[in-house]
Short mmCIF file of C-alpha atoms in Angstrom, two decimals:
data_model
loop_
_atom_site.label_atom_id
_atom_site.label_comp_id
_atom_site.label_asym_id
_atom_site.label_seq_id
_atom_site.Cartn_x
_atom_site.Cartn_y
_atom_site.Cartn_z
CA UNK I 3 -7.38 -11.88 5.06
CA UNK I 4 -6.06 -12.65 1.34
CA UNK I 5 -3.39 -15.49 1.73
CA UNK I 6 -1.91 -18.48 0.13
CA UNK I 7 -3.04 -21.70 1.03
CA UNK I 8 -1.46 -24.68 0.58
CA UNK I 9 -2.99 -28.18 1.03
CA UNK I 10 -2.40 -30.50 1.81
CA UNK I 11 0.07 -29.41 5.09
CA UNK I 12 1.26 -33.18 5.45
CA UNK I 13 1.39 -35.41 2.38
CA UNK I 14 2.81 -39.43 2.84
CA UNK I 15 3.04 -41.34 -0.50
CA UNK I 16 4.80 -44.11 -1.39
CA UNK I 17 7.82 -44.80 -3.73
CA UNK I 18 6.77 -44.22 -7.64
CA UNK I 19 3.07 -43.50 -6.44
CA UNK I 20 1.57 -39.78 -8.16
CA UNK I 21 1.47 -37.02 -5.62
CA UNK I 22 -0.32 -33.41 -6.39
CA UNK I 23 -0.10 -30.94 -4.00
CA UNK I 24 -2.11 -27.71 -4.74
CA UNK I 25 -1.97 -24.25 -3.83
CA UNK I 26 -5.06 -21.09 -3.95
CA UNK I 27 -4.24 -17.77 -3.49
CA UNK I 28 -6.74 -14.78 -2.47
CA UNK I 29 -3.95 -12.24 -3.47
CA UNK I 30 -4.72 -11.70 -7.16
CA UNK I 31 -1.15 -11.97 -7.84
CA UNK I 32 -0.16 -13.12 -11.23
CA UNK I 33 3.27 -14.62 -10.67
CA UNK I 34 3.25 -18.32 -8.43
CA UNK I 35 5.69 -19.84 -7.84
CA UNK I 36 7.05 -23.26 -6.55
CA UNK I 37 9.87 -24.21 -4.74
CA UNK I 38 11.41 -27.39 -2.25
CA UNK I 39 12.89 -27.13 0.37
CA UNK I 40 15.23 -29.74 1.89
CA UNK I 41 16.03 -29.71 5.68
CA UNK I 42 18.69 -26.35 6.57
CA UNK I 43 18.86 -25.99 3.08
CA UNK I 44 17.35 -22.71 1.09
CA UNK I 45 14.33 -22.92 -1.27
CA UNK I 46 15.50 -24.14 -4.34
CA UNK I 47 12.90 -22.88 -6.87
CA UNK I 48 11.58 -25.39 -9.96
CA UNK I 49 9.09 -23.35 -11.83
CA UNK I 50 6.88 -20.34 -11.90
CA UNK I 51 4.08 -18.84 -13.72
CA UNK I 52 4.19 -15.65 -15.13
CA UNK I 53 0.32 -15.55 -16.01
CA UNK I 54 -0.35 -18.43 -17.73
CA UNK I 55 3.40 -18.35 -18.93
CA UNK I 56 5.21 -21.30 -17.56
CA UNK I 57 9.11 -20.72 -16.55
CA UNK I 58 11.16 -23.95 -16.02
CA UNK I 59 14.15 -23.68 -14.08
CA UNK I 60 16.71 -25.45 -16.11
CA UNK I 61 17.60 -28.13 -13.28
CA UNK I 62 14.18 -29.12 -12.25
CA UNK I 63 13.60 -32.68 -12.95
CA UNK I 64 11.45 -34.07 -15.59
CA UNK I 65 9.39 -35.72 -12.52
CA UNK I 66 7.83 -32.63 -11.62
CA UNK I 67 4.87 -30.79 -13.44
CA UNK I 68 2.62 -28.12 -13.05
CA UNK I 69 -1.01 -26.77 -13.64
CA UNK I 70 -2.54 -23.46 -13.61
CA UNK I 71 -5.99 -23.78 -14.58
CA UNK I 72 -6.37 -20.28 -13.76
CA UNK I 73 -5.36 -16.89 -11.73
CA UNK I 74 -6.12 -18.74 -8.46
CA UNK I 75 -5.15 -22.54 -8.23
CA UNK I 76 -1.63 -23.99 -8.93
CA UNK I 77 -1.17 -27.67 -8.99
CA UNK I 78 2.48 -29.11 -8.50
CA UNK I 79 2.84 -32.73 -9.50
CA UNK I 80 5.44 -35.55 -9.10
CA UNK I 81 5.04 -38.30 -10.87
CA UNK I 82 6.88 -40.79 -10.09
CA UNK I 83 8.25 -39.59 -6.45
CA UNK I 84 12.15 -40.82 -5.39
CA UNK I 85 13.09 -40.72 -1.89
CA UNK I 86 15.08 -37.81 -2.66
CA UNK I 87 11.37 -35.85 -3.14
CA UNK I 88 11.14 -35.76 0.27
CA UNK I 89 10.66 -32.34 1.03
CA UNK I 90 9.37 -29.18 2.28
CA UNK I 91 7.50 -27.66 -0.81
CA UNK I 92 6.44 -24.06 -1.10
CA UNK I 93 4.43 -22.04 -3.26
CA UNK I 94 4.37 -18.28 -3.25
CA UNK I 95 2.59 -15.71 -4.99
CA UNK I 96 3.77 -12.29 -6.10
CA UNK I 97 2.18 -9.20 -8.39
CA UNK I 98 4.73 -8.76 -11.63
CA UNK I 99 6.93 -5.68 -10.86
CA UNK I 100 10.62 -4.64 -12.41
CA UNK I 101 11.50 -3.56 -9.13
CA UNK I 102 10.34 -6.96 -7.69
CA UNK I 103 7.90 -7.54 -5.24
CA UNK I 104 8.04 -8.95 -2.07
CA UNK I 105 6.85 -13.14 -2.52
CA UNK I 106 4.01 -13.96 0.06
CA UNK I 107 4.31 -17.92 0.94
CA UNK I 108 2.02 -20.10 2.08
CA UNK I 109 2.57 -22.71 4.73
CA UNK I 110 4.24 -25.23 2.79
CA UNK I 111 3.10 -28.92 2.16
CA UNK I 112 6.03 -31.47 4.07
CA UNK I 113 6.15 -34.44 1.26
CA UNK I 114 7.10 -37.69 2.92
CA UNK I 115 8.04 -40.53 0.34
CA UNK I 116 8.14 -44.30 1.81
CA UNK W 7 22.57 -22.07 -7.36
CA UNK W 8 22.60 -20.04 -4.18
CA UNK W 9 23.44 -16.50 -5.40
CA UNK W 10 24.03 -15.66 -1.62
CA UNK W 11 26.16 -16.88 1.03
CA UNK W 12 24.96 -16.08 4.66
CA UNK W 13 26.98 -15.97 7.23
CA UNK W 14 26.80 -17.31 10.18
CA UNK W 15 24.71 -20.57 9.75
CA UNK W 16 23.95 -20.44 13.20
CA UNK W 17 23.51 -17.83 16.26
CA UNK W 18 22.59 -18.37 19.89
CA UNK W 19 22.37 -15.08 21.91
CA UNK W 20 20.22 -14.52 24.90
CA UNK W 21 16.90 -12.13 24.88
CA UNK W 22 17.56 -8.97 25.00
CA UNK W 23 20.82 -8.90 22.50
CA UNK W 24 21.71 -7.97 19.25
CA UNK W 25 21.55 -10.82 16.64
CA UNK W 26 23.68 -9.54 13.35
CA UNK W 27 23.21 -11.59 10.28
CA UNK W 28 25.51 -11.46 7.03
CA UNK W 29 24.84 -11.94 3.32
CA UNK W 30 26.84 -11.63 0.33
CA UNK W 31 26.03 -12.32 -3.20
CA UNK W 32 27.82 -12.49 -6.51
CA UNK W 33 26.27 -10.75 -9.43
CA UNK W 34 24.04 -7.07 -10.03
CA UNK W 35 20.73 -6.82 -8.41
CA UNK W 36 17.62 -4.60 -8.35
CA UNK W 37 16.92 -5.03 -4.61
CA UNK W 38 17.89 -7.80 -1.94
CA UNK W 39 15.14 -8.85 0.51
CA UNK W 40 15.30 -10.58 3.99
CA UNK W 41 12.44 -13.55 5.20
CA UNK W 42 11.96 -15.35 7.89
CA UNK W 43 11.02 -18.72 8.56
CA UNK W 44 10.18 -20.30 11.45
CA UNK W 45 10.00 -24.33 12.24
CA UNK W 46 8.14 -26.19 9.65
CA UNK W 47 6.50 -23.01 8.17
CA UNK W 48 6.32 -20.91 5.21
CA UNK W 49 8.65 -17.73 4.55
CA UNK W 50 7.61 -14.22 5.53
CA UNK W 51 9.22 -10.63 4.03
CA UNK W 52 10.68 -8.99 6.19
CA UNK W 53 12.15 -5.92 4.43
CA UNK W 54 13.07 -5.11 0.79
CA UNK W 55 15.96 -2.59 0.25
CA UNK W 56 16.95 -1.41 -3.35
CA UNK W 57 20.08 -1.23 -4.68
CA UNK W 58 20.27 2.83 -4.31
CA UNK W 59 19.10 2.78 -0.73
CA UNK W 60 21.86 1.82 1.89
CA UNK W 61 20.22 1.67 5.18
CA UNK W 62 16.55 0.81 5.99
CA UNK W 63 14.41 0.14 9.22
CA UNK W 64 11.27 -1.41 10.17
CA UNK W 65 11.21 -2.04 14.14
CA UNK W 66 14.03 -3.48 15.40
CA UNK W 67 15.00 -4.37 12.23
CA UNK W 68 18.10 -2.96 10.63
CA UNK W 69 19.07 -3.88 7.21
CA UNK W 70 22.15 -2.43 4.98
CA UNK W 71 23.38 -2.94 1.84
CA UNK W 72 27.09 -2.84 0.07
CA UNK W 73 26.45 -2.77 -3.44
CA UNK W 74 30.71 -2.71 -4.07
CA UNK W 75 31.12 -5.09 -1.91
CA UNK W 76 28.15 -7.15 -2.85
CA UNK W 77 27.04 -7.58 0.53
CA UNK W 78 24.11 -6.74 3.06
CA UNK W 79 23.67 -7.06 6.97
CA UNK W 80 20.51 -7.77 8.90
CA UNK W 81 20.83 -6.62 12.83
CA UNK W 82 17.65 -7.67 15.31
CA UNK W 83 17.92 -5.03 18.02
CA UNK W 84 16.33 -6.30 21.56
CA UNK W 85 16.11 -9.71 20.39
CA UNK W 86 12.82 -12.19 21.81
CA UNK W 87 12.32 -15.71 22.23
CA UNK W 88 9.89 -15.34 19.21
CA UNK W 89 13.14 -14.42 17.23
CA UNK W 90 13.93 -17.70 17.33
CA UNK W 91 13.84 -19.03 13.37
CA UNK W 92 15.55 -19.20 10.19
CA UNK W 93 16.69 -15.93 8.26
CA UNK W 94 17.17 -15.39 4.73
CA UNK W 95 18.51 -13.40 2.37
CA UNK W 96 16.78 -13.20 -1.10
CA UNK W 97 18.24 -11.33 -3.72
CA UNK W 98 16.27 -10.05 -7.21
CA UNK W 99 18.00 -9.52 -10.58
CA UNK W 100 15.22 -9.19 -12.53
CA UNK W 101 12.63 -12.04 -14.30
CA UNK W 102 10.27 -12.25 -11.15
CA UNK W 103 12.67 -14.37 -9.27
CA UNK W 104 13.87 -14.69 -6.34
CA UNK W 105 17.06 -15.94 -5.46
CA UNK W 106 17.77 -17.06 -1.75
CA UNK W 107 21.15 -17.64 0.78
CA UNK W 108 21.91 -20.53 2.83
CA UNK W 109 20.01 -18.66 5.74
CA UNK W 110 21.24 -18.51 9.37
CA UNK W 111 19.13 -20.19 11.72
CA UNK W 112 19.23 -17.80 14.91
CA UNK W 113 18.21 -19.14 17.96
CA UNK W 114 17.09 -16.28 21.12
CA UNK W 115 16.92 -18.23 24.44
CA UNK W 116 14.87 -17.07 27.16
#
């Protein structure tokens, strides 16, 4: 079944100690997306792809990155993670459409910061 | 921020009711969609309904939408114990994004 994976499901790092969490898709879609999620809170989106075409939100910290080497694969990366990264994080997928698309989300990788 | 407000945060009915859930947003949109989440997991659509449409089904699912009053409704007819999760509202403006409510976490007990 196409889907969006998301691995790992359970990350621990420490304090100021690089994370990456990644993300495949079988979908084909060109739009991923990723966003974290704090506990009873909505998904709070940082950044998307639009193709290769990277889309900041304007409120995402300068301590998180992201890769897309290609149609499949998107990398998120903190770099220095704060307790406050402690999150749910979530990466969708969705095909480009004015009328927009439904997003299909994968599992979601819990980040635990110590 | 949030672009929609849900209403209510939380809902405890027994199986077999109704479970009505509220949104309201602030500016123009092209469609509003509903997900749902349960514990620890990822989101799942729902249903999409566009911004001509007023009234759509899928199941027991019952969405409508109040374009001049900026506001939609989600009712869950016959609810289950597998109900039980998070519900959100997602509305679309254009730019491929998504923008998402509070959610109401609705919980169905047995």
């Amino acid at each position: 079944d196409a889907m969006v994976i998301q691995n790992p499901r359970y990350q621990v790092t420490q304090f100021g100690k690089p994370v990456t969490l990644s993300c495949s898709q079988t979908l084909n879609h060109n739009v991923m997306y990723w966003y974290q999620q704090k506990s009873s809170q909505a998904p709070k989106l940082l950044f998307h792809y639009y193709d290769k075409d990277f889309n900041n939100e304007a409120d995402t910290p300068d301590n998180f990155q992201s890769r897309r080497p290609n149609t499949s694969f998107c990398f998120l990366d903190i770099r220095s993670p704060g307790l406050g990264d402690a999150a749910m994080y979530l990466c969708a997928t969705s095909r480009e459409d004015r009328e927009g698309n439904e997003q299909f989300f994968g599992p979601g990788t819990r980040l635990t910061v110590l | 921020s949030q672009q929609g407000e849900e209403d209510p945060q939380a809902l405890s009915i027994q199986e077999g009711e109704n479970a009505t859930m509220n949104c309201s947003y602030k500016t123009s949109i092209n469609n509003l969609q509903w997900y749902r989440q349960n514990s620890g997991r990822g989101l799942v659509h729902l249903i999409l309904i566009r911004s001509n449409e007023r009234e759509k089904h899928s199941g027991r699912l019952r969405v409508t939408l109040d374009t001049s009053k900026k506001s939609s409704s989600l009712l869950i007819t016959a609810s289950r114990a597998a109900d039980t999760a998070s519900y959100f509202c997602a509305t679309y403006g254009g730019g491929n994004m998504l923008t998402f409510g509070g959610g109401t976490r609705l919980m169905v007990k047995p």
